[in-house]
JSON list of C-alpha atoms in Angstrom, two decimals:
[
{"chain": "A", "resi": 1, "resn": "MET", "atom": "CA", "xyz": [-52.28, -109.76, 77.46]},
{"chain": "A", "resi": 2, "resn": "ARG", "atom": "CA", "xyz": [-49.19, -108.00, 77.42]},
{"chain": "A", "resi": 3, "resn": "LEU", "atom": "CA", "xyz": [-48.54, -109.18, 73.34]},
{"chain": "A", "resi": 4, "resn": "PHE", "atom": "CA", "xyz": [-51.97, -107.49, 73.28]},
{"chain": "A", "resi": 5, "resn": "SER", "atom": "CA", "xyz": [-51.55, -104.17, 75.12]},
{"chain": "A", "resi": 6, "resn": "ARG", "atom": "CA", "xyz": [-48.07, -103.58, 73.79]},
{"chain": "A", "resi": 7, "resn": "LEU", "atom": "CA", "xyz": [-50.06, -104.35, 69.68]},
{"chain": "A", "resi": 8, "resn": "ALA", "atom": "CA", "xyz": [-52.61, -102.03, 70.89]},
{"chain": "A", "resi": 9, "resn": "LEU", "atom": "CA", "xyz": [-49.50, -99.35, 72.42]},
{"chain": "A", "resi": 10, "resn": "GLU", "atom": "CA", "xyz": [-47.66, -99.96, 68.52]},
{"chain": "A", "resi": 11, "resn": "GLN", "atom": "CA", "xyz": [-50.93, -98.81, 66.89]},
{"chain": "A", "resi": 12, "resn": "ASN", "atom": "CA", "xyz": [-51.32, -95.93, 69.08]},
{"chain": "A", "resi": 13, "resn": "SER", "atom": "CA", "xyz": [-47.92, -94.43, 68.57]},
{"chain": "A", "resi": 14, "resn": "ILE", "atom": "CA", "xyz": [-47.88, -95.29, 64.88]},
{"chain": "A", "resi": 15, "resn": "ALA", "atom": "CA", "xyz": [-51.75, -93.57, 64.51]},
{"chain": "A", "resi": 16, "resn": "ILE", "atom": "CA", "xyz": [-50.43, -90.38, 66.81]},
{"chain": "A", "resi": 17, "resn": "LYS", "atom": "CA", "xyz": [-47.36, -90.41, 64.43]},
{"chain": "A", "resi": 18, "resn": "ALA", "atom": "CA", "xyz": [-49.84, -90.26, 61.61]},
{"chain": "A", "resi": 19, "resn": "ALA", "atom": "CA", "xyz": [-52.03, -87.78, 62.66]},
{"chain": "A", "resi": 20, "resn": "ASN", "atom": "CA", "xyz": [-48.82, -85.43, 63.70]},
{"chain": "A", "resi": 21, "resn": "MET", "atom": "CA", "xyz": [-47.56, -85.77, 60.07]},
{"chain": "A", "resi": 22, "resn": "THR", "atom": "CA", "xyz": [-51.02, -84.53, 58.46]},
{"chain": "A", "resi": 23, "resn": "VAL", "atom": "CA", "xyz": [-51.33, -82.10, 60.89]},
{"chain": "A", "resi": 24, "resn": "ARG", "atom": "CA", "xyz": [-47.47, -80.45, 60.57]},
{"chain": "A", "resi": 25, "resn": "SER", "atom": "CA", "xyz": [-48.47, -80.97, 56.99]},
{"chain": "A", "resi": 26, "resn": "ILE", "atom": "CA", "xyz": [-51.86, -79.32, 56.34]},
{"chain": "A", "resi": 27, "resn": "PHE", "atom": "CA", "xyz": [-50.19, -75.81, 59.03]},
{"chain": "A", "resi": 28, "resn": "LYS", "atom": "CA", "xyz": [-46.63, -76.48, 56.75]},
{"chain": "A", "resi": 29, "resn": "SER", "atom": "CA", "xyz": [-48.66, -75.40, 53.52]},
{"chain": "A", "resi": 30, "resn": "ARG", "atom": "CA", "xyz": [-50.42, -73.09, 55.15]},
{"chain": "A", "resi": 31, "resn": "ASN", "atom": "CA", "xyz": [-47.61, -71.27, 55.99]},
{"chain": "A", "resi": 32, "resn": "ASP", "atom": "CA", "xyz": [-46.14, -71.54, 52.40]},
{"chain": "A", "resi": 33, "resn": "ASN", "atom": "CA", "xyz": [-49.07, -70.45, 50.74]},
{"chain": "A", "resi": 34, "resn": "ASN", "atom": "CA", "xyz": [-49.06, -67.49, 52.75]},
{"chain": "A", "resi": 35, "resn": "GLU", "atom": "CA", "xyz": [-45.42, -66.94, 52.38]},
{"chain": "A", "resi": 36, "resn": "ASP", "atom": "CA", "xyz": [-45.51, -66.90, 48.55]},
{"chain": "A", "resi": 37, "resn": "HIS", "atom": "CA", "xyz": [-48.61, -64.25, 48.83]},
{"chain": "A", "resi": 38, "resn": "SER", "atom": "CA", "xyz": [-46.93, -61.92, 51.04]},
{"chain": "A", "resi": 39, "resn": "ASP", "atom": "CA", "xyz": [-44.30, -60.93, 49.16]},
{"chain": "A", "resi": 40, "resn": "THR", "atom": "CA", "xyz": [-45.95, -60.25, 45.90]},
{"chain": "A", "resi": 41, "resn": "ILE", "atom": "CA", "xyz": [-48.06, -57.11, 45.35]},
{"chain": "A", "resi": 42, "resn": "ASN", "atom": "CA", "xyz": [-51.06, -57.31, 43.34]},
{"chain": "A", "resi": 43, "resn": "MET", "atom": "CA", "xyz": [-50.94, -55.13, 40.35]},
{"chain": "A", "resi": 44, "resn": "THR", "atom": "CA", "xyz": [-54.80, -55.45, 39.21]},
{"chain": "A", "resi": 45, "resn": "PRO", "atom": "CA", "xyz": [-56.40, -52.66, 41.35]},
{"chain": "A", "resi": 46, "resn": "LEU", "atom": "CA", "xyz": [-53.87, -49.95, 40.79]},
{"chain": "A", "resi": 47, "resn": "ILE", "atom": "CA", "xyz": [-54.21, -50.74, 36.83]},
{"chain": "A", "resi": 48, "resn": "ASP", "atom": "CA", "xyz": [-57.83, -50.54, 37.15]},
{"chain": "A", "resi": 49, "resn": "MET", "atom": "CA", "xyz": [-58.10, -47.09, 38.83]},
{"chain": "A", "resi": 50, "resn": "VAL", "atom": "CA", "xyz": [-55.20, -45.67, 36.37]},
{"chain": "A", "resi": 51, "resn": "PHE", "atom": "CA", "xyz": [-57.52, -46.60, 33.90]},
{"chain": "A", "resi": 52, "resn": "ILE", "atom": "CA", "xyz": [-60.81, -45.42, 35.59]},
{"chain": "A", "resi": 53, "resn": "LEU", "atom": "CA", "xyz": [-58.66, -41.47, 36.89]},
{"chain": "A", "resi": 54, "resn": "LEU", "atom": "CA", "xyz": [-57.93, -41.59, 32.53]},
{"chain": "A", "resi": 55, "resn": "ILE", "atom": "CA", "xyz": [-61.15, -42.18, 31.54]},
{"chain": "A", "resi": 56, "resn": "PHE", "atom": "CA", "xyz": [-62.54, -39.36, 33.73]},
{"chain": "A", "resi": 57, "resn": "PHE", "atom": "CA", "xyz": [-60.07, -36.81, 32.61]},
{"chain": "A", "resi": 58, "resn": "LEU", "atom": "CA", "xyz": [-60.66, -37.60, 29.30]},
{"chain": "A", "resi": 59, "resn": "VAL", "atom": "CA", "xyz": [-64.40, -37.48, 29.68]},
{"chain": "A", "resi": 60, "resn": "THR", "atom": "CA", "xyz": [-64.55, -34.33, 31.42]},
{"chain": "A", "resi": 61, "resn": "SER", "atom": "CA", "xyz": [-61.58, -32.20, 29.60]},
{"chain": "A", "resi": 62, "resn": "SER", "atom": "CA", "xyz": [-62.63, -29.72, 26.52]},
{"chain": "A", "resi": 63, "resn": "PHE", "atom": "CA", "xyz": [-61.47, -29.93, 23.25]},
{"chain": "A", "resi": 64, "resn": "ILE", "atom": "CA", "xyz": [-61.90, -26.65, 21.71]},
{"chain": "A", "resi": 65, "resn": "ARG", "atom": "CA", "xyz": [-59.35, -25.54, 18.91]},
{"chain": "A", "resi": 66, "resn": "GLU", "atom": "CA", "xyz": [-59.28, -22.15, 17.27]},
{"chain": "A", "resi": 67, "resn": "SER", "atom": "CA", "xyz": [-61.14, -21.36, 14.14]},
{"chain": "A", "resi": 68, "resn": "THR", "atom": "CA", "xyz": [-60.03, -22.50, 11.32]},
{"chain": "A", "resi": 69, "resn": "VAL", "atom": "CA", "xyz": [-61.20, -19.44, 9.27]},
{"chain": "A", "resi": 70, "resn": "ALA", "atom": "CA", "xyz": [-58.05, -17.54, 8.64]},
{"chain": "A", "resi": 71, "resn": "VAL", "atom": "CA", "xyz": [-58.42, -14.17, 10.08]},
{"chain": "A", "resi": 72, "resn": "GLN", "atom": "CA", "xyz": [-56.07, -11.65, 10.92]},
{"chain": "A", "resi": 73, "resn": "ARG", "atom": "CA", "xyz": [-57.03, -10.69, 14.66]},
{"chain": "A", "resi": 74, "resn": "PRO", "atom": "CA", "xyz": [-57.15, -6.66, 14.97]},
{"chain": "A", "resi": 75, "resn": "ARG", "atom": "CA", "xyz": [-53.63, -5.65, 17.67]},
{"chain": "A", "resi": 76, "resn": "ALA", "atom": "CA", "xyz": [-54.41, -4.33, 21.18]},
{"chain": "A", "resi": 77, "resn": "ALA", "atom": "CA", "xyz": [-51.61, -3.78, 23.59]},
{"chain": "A", "resi": 78, "resn": "THR", "atom": "CA", "xyz": [-53.35, -5.19, 26.85]},
{"chain": "A", "resi": 79, "resn": "ALA", "atom": "CA", "xyz": [-54.74, -7.97, 25.34]},
{"chain": "A", "resi": 80, "resn": "THR", "atom": "CA", "xyz": [-54.64, -11.12, 27.88]},
{"chain": "A", "resi": 81, "resn": "PRO", "atom": "CA", "xyz": [-55.17, -14.58, 27.44]},
{"chain": "A", "resi": 82, "resn": "GLN", "atom": "CA", "xyz": [-59.15, -16.38, 27.55]},
{"chain": "A", "resi": 83, "resn": "GLN", "atom": "CA", "xyz": [-58.97, -19.27, 29.68]},
{"chain": "A", "resi": 84, "resn": "ASN", "atom": "CA", "xyz": [-61.94, -21.84, 29.31]},
{"chain": "A", "resi": 85, "resn": "THR", "atom": "CA", "xyz": [-63.74, -20.87, 25.91]},
{"chain": "A", "resi": 86, "resn": "ASP", "atom": "CA", "xyz": [-67.41, -22.76, 25.33]},
{"chain": "A", "resi": 87, "resn": "LEU", "atom": "CA", "xyz": [-68.04, -21.49, 22.18]},
{"chain": "A", "resi": 88, "resn": "ILE", "atom": "CA", "xyz": [-66.19, -19.30, 19.17]},
{"chain": "A", "resi": 89, "resn": "VAL", "atom": "CA", "xyz": [-67.54, -17.44, 16.63]},
{"chain": "A", "resi": 90, "resn": "THR", "atom": "CA", "xyz": [-65.89, -16.52, 13.56]},
{"chain": "A", "resi": 91, "resn": "ILE", "atom": "CA", "xyz": [-66.38, -13.52, 11.25]},
{"chain": "A", "resi": 92, "resn": "GLY", "atom": "CA", "xyz": [-64.12, -13.39, 8.45]},
{"chain": "A", "resi": 93, "resn": "SER", "atom": "CA", "xyz": [-62.93, -10.60, 6.21]},
{"chain": "A", "resi": 94, "resn": "ASP", "atom": "CA", "xyz": [-65.59, -11.64, 3.51]},
{"chain": "A", "resi": 95, "resn": "GLU", "atom": "CA", "xyz": [-68.26, -10.59, 6.91]},
{"chain": "A", "resi": 96, "resn": "GLN", "atom": "CA", "xyz": [-69.37, -14.23, 6.71]},
{"chain": "A", "resi": 97, "resn": "ILE", "atom": "CA", "xyz": [-69.99, -15.99, 10.23]},
{"chain": "A", "resi": 98, "resn": "TRP", "atom": "CA", "xyz": [-69.01, -19.07, 11.63]},
{"chain": "A", "resi": 99, "resn": "LEU", "atom": "CA", "xyz": [-70.41, -20.99, 14.84]},
{"chain": "A", "resi": 100, "resn": "ASN", "atom": "CA", "xyz": [-67.73, -23.29, 15.99]},
{"chain": "A", "resi": 101, "resn": "ASN", "atom": "CA", "xyz": [-66.45, -23.88, 12.19]},
{"chain": "A", "resi": 102, "resn": "ASP", "atom": "CA", "xyz": [-69.81, -24.32, 10.95]},
{"chain": "A", "resi": 103, "resn": "SER", "atom": "CA", "xyz": [-71.12, -21.31, 8.44]},
{"chain": "A", "resi": 104, "resn": "VAL", "atom": "CA", "xyz": [-74.14, -19.51, 9.87]},
{"chain": "A", "resi": 105, "resn": "ASP", "atom": "CA", "xyz": [-75.98, -16.50, 8.89]},
{"chain": "A", "resi": 106, "resn": "ILE", "atom": "CA", "xyz": [-76.69, -13.69, 10.98]},
{"chain": "A", "resi": 107, "resn": "ARG", "atom": "CA", "xyz": [-80.44, -14.43, 11.55]},
{"chain": "A", "resi": 108, "resn": "MET", "atom": "CA", "xyz": [-79.77, -18.04, 12.41]},
{"chain": "A", "resi": 109, "resn": "LEU", "atom": "CA", "xyz": [-76.90, -17.61, 14.96]},
{"chain": "A", "resi": 110, "resn": "ARG", "atom": "CA", "xyz": [-78.89, -17.75, 18.12]},
{"chain": "A", "resi": 111, "resn": "ALA", "atom": "CA", "xyz": [-81.34, -20.45, 16.94]},
{"chain": "A", "resi": 112, "resn": "ARG", "atom": "CA", "xyz": [-78.59, -22.19, 16.61]},
{"chain": "A", "resi": 113, "resn": "ILE", "atom": "CA", "xyz": [-76.64, -21.34, 19.78]},
{"chain": "A", "resi": 114, "resn": "GLU", "atom": "CA", "xyz": [-80.11, -22.44, 21.55]},
{"chain": "A", "resi": 115, "resn": "GLN", "atom": "CA", "xyz": [-80.56, -25.60, 19.70]},
{"chain": "A", "resi": 116, "resn": "GLN", "atom": "CA", "xyz": [-77.53, -26.98, 19.99]},
{"chain": "A", "resi": 117, "resn": "GLY", "atom": "CA", "xyz": [-77.87, -26.05, 23.62]},
{"chain": "A", "resi": 118, "resn": "LEU", "atom": "CA", "xyz": [-74.75, -24.19, 24.27]},
{"chain": "A", "resi": 119, "resn": "SER", "atom": "CA", "xyz": [-76.56, -21.44, 25.88]},
{"chain": "A", "resi": 120, "resn": "GLY", "atom": "CA", "xyz": [-76.46, -20.62, 29.12]},
{"chain": "A", "resi": 121, "resn": "PRO", "atom": "CA", "xyz": [-75.25, -17.67, 31.67]},
{"chain": "A", "resi": 122, "resn": "SER", "atom": "CA", "xyz": [-72.38, -19.46, 32.82]},
{"chain": "A", "resi": 123, "resn": "ARG", "atom": "CA", "xyz": [-71.19, -20.52, 28.93]},
{"chain": "A", "resi": 124, "resn": "SER", "atom": "CA", "xyz": [-68.35, -17.55, 27.87]},
{"chain": "A", "resi": 125, "resn": "VAL", "atom": "CA", "xyz": [-67.99, -17.35, 24.24]},
{"chain": "A", "resi": 126, "resn": "VAL", "atom": "CA", "xyz": [-64.79, -15.67, 21.94]},
{"chain": "A", "resi": 127, "resn": "ILE", "atom": "CA", "xyz": [-65.76, -13.97, 18.72]},
{"chain": "A", "resi": 128, "resn": "LEU", "atom": "CA", "xyz": [-62.38, -13.52, 16.15]},
{"chain": "A", "resi": 129, "resn": "ALA", "atom": "CA", "xyz": [-63.09, -10.84, 14.12]},
{"chain": "A", "resi": 130, "resn": "ASP", "atom": "CA", "xyz": [-60.89, -9.62, 11.76]},
{"chain": "A", "resi": 131, "resn": "GLN", "atom": "CA", "xyz": [-59.77, -6.76, 11.56]},
{"chain": "A", "resi": 132, "resn": "LYS", "atom": "CA", "xyz": [-61.73, -5.54, 7.98]},
{"chain": "A", "resi": 133, "resn": "THR", "atom": "CA", "xyz": [-64.67, -6.59, 9.68]},
{"chain": "A", "resi": 134, "resn": "SER", "atom": "CA", "xyz": [-67.33, -3.56, 9.62]},
{"chain": "A", "resi": 135, "resn": "THR", "atom": "CA", "xyz": [-68.42, -2.50, 13.88]},
{"chain": "A", "resi": 136, "resn": "GLY", "atom": "CA", "xyz": [-71.75, -2.66, 13.07]},
{"chain": "A", "resi": 137, "resn": "LEU", "atom": "CA", "xyz": [-71.93, -6.32, 11.74]},
{"chain": "A", "resi": 138, "resn": "LEU", "atom": "CA", "xyz": [-69.86, -7.49, 15.64]},
{"chain": "A", "resi": 139, "resn": "ILE", "atom": "CA", "xyz": [-71.83, -5.07, 17.49]},
{"chain": "A", "resi": 140, "resn": "LYS", "atom": "CA", "xyz": [-75.20, -7.15, 15.39]},
{"chain": "A", "resi": 141, "resn": "VAL", "atom": "CA", "xyz": [-73.16, -10.60, 16.27]},
{"chain": "A", "resi": 142, "resn": "MET", "atom": "CA", "xyz": [-72.65, -9.93, 20.16]},
{"chain": "A", "resi": 143, "resn": "ASP", "atom": "CA", "xyz": [-76.34, -8.51, 20.09]},
{"chain": "A", "resi": 144, "resn": "GLN", "atom": "CA", "xyz": [-77.34, -12.17, 18.98]},
{"chain": "A", "resi": 145, "resn": "LEU", "atom": "CA", "xyz": [-75.20, -13.88, 21.51]},
{"chain": "A", "resi": 146, "resn": "ARG", "atom": "CA", "xyz": [-76.32, -11.74, 24.49]},
{"chain": "A", "resi": 147, "resn": "LEU", "atom": "CA", "xyz": [-79.72, -12.95, 23.28]},
{"chain": "A", "resi": 148, "resn": "ALA", "atom": "CA", "xyz": [-79.02, -16.31, 23.46]},
{"chain": "A", "resi": 149, "resn": "GLY", "atom": "CA", "xyz": [-78.47, -15.59, 27.18]},
{"chain": "A", "resi": 150, "resn": "LEU", "atom": "CA", "xyz": [-74.61, -15.83, 26.85]},
{"chain": "A", "resi": 151, "resn": "ALA", "atom": "CA", "xyz": [-73.08, -12.92, 29.36]},
{"chain": "A", "resi": 152, "resn": "THR", "atom": "CA", "xyz": [-69.51, -13.47, 29.24]},
{"chain": "A", "resi": 153, "resn": "ILE", "atom": "CA", "xyz": [-68.38, -12.20, 25.68]},
{"chain": "A", "resi": 154, "resn": "SER", "atom": "CA", "xyz": [-64.64, -11.50, 24.84]},
{"chain": "A", "resi": 155, "resn": "VAL", "atom": "CA", "xyz": [-63.22, -9.88, 21.57]},
{"chain": "A", "resi": 156, "resn": "ALA", "atom": "CA", "xyz": [-59.90, -11.80, 20.18]},
{"chain": "A", "resi": 157, "resn": "ALA", "atom": "CA", "xyz": [-57.47, -9.71, 19.85]},
{"chain": "A", "resi": 158, "resn": "SER", "atom": "CA", "xyz": [-53.18, -10.18, 18.96]},
{"chain": "A", "resi": 159, "resn": "THR", "atom": "CA", "xyz": [-50.94, -8.43, 21.11]},
{"chain": "A", "resi": 160, "resn": "GLU", "atom": "CA", "xyz": [-48.32, -5.56, 20.27]},
{"chain": "A", "resi": 161, "resn": "PRO", "atom": "CA", "xyz": [-44.96, -6.92, 19.59]},
{"chain": "A", "resi": 162, "resn": "ASP", "atom": "CA", "xyz": [-42.83, -4.43, 21.89]},
{"chain": "A", "resi": 163, "resn": "PRO", "atom": "CA", "xyz": [-41.10, -1.19, 20.25]},
{"chain": "A", "resi": 164, "resn": "SER", "atom": "CA", "xyz": [-37.72, -1.99, 21.10]}
]
């Protein structure tokens, strides 16, 4: 009977040691994994946000270039820079009218603006008129722009150099 109890005790102690080793190895591997992850920074969300912001700014920004038609602007001492221009109408020295670099007849100017969805009281337009352009044509163009629903109309001018 003593031998049997001694064998049972040895088996129990071996089983307990094996269980302790298994539990230790489980906790050790969990701690090792946590230590590995706590030292690194996951960059994926940061990169995602940067690309989302980049796409947002590309979509919301407007890229309007000044007309490529050669125009000699009249000079003015009080000319100020215009910000946020939605539309550019150019009148050349030959009295040809250009809407965003597309040639257009004065009779079709209003229809073209409305057709392209460029009309509305919140839209702004800059007229680049050559200094040789007649005042009558400039007034006709401004009239067509107002009839198209554009309220903010500016005429571009170059600043005069200081006489010093």
